[in-house]
XYZ file of C-alpha atoms in Angstrom:
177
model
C 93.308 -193.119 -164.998
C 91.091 -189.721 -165.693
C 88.112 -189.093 -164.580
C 86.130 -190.503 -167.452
C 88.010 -193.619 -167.727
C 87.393 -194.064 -164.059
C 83.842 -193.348 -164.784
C 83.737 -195.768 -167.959
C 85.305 -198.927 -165.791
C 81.991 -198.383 -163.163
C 79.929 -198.596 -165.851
C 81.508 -201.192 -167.608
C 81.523 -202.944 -163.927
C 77.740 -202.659 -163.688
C 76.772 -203.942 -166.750
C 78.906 -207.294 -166.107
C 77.277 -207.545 -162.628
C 73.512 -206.853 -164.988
C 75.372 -209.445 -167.458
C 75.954 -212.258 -164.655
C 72.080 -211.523 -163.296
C 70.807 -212.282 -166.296
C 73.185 -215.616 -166.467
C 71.967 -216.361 -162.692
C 68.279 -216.449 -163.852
C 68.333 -217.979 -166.967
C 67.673 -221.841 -166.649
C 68.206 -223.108 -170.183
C 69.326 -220.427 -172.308
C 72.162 -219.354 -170.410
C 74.952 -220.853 -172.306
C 73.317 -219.480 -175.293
C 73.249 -215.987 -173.491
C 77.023 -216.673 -172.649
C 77.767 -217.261 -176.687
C 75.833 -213.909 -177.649
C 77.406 -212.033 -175.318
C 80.923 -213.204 -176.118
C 80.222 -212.383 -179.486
C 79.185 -209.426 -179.100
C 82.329 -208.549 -176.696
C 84.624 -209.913 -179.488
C 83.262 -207.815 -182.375
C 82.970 -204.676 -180.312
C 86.755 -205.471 -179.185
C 88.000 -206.014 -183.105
C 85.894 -203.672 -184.260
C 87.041 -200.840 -181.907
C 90.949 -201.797 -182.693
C 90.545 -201.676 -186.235
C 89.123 -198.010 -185.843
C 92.209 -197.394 -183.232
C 94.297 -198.720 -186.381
C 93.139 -197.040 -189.160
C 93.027 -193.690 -186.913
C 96.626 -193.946 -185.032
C 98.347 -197.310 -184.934
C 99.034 -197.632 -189.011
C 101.399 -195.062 -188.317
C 103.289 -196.121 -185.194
C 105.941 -199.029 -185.260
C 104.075 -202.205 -184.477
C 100.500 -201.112 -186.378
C 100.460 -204.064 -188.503
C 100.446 -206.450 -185.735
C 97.679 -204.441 -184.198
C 96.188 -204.722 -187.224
C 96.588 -208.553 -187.550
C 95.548 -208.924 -183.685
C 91.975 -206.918 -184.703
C 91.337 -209.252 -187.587
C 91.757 -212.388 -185.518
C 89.668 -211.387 -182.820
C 86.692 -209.795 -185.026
C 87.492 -213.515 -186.641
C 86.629 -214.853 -183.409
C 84.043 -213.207 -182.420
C 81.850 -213.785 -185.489
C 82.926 -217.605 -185.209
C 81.254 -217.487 -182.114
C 78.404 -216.361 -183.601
C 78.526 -219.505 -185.429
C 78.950 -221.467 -182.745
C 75.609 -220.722 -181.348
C 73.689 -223.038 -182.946
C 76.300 -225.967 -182.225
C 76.432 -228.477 -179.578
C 77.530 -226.662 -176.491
C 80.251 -228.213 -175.930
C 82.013 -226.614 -178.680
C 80.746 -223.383 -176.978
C 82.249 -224.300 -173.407
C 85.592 -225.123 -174.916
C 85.582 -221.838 -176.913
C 84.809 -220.030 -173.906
C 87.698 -222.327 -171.945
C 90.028 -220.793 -174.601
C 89.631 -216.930 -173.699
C 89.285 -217.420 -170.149
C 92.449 -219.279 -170.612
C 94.620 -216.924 -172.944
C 93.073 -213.473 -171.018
C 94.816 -214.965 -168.042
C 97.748 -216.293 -169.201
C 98.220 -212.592 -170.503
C 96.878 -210.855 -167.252
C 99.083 -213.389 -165.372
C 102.059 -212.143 -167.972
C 101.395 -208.953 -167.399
C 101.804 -209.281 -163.606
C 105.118 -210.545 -163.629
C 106.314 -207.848 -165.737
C 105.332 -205.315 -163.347
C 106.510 -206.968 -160.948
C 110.078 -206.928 -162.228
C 109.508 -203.448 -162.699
C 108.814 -202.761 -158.900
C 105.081 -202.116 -159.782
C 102.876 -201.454 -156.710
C 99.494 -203.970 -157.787
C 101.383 -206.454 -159.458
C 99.892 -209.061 -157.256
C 96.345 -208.312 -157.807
C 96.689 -208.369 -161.538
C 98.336 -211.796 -161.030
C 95.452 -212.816 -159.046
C 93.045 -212.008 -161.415
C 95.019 -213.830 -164.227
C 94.753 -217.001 -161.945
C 91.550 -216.690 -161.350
C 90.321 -216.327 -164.678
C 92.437 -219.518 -166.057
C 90.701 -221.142 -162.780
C 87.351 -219.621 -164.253
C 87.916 -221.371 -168.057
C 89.201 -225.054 -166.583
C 86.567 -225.340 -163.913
C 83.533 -224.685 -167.080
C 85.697 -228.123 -169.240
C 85.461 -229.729 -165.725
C 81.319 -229.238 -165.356
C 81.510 -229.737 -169.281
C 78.559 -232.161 -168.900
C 76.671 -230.029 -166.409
C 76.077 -226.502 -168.990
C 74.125 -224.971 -165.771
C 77.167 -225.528 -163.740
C 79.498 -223.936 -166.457
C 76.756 -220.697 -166.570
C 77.052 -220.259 -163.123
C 80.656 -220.232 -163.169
C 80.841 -218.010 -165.515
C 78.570 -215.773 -164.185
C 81.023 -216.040 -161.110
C 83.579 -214.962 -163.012
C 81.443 -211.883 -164.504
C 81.030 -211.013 -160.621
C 84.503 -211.151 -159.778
C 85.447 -209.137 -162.867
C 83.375 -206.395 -162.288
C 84.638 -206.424 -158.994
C 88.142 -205.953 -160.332
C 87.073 -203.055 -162.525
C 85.591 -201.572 -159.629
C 88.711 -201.781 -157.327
C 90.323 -200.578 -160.465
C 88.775 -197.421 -160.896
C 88.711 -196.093 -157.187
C 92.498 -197.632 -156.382
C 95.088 -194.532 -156.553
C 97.115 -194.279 -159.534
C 100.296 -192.336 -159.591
C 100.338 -189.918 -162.773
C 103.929 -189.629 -164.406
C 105.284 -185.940 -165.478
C 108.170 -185.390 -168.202
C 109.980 -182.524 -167.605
């Protein structure tokens, strides 16, 4: 990690802590806050892949599947959009569903370095398990939406804690001769 991703991942850290304030004080609205700002996350995220593909990836082997992955998740995130003016259980499930599959690829993702000898392997497993935990504890408090905001917001916490550990842990920097 350089300098300015290192830089990038506290501020990204920051504004998730700002992000799961604003969850904390908002009585009512919050799961509507929640839905707006995974929307927002989810079009940013296609959007910013599809520019990655048109700029590098269509030339690289495995750029259409980059290019599929983009679609579905700019798909996603203006469903979600959608979703905001449905009943919010729709939006609690929806929200169960990314917590779920971004840790059952964070979770993937440890055991691969670990059978690569990685040296953080277990905190990226960690934070895999925690996020599932995150998605099936808001279907649990399904009934309960303040209950699922404050979990979530929880799990905005412990995320930007992660990014923060991140960005000051040491990282060993690879040279080809």
């Amino acid at each position: 990690m350089n300098i300015l991703q290192r830089v990038l991942s506290i501020v990204i850290a920051i504004i998730l802590g700002a992000a799961g304030v604003i969850l904390l004080m908002a009585d009512q609205l919050g799961i509507y806050i929640v839905a707006v700002m995974l929307c927002a996350v989810l079009v940013i995220i296609g959007i910013r892949l599809l520019m990655y593909y048109f700029s590098m990836a269509r030339h690289k082997v495995g750029g259409r599947t980059l290019l599929y992955t983009s679609v579905i998740i700019l798909d996603m995130g203006i469903f979600m959009l959608y979703l905001a003016d449905a009943p919010t259980i729709y939006i609690v499930l929806y929200l169960f569903g990314t917590h779920a599959f971004a840790g059952l690829v964070n979770i993937l993702r440890a055991l691969e370095a670990k059978k690569y000898n990685a040296a953080h392997w277990r905190l990226k497993l960690t934070y895999g398990i925690v996020n599932i935990a995150v998605g099936v504890a808001c279907v649990i408090f399904v009934k309960y939406i303040e209950i699922s905001v404050f979990i979530f917001a929880l799990g905005l916490f412990y995320s930007a804690l992660m990014r923060i550990i991140n960005a000051f842990r040491k990282t060993s920097v690879v040279y080809i001769q």
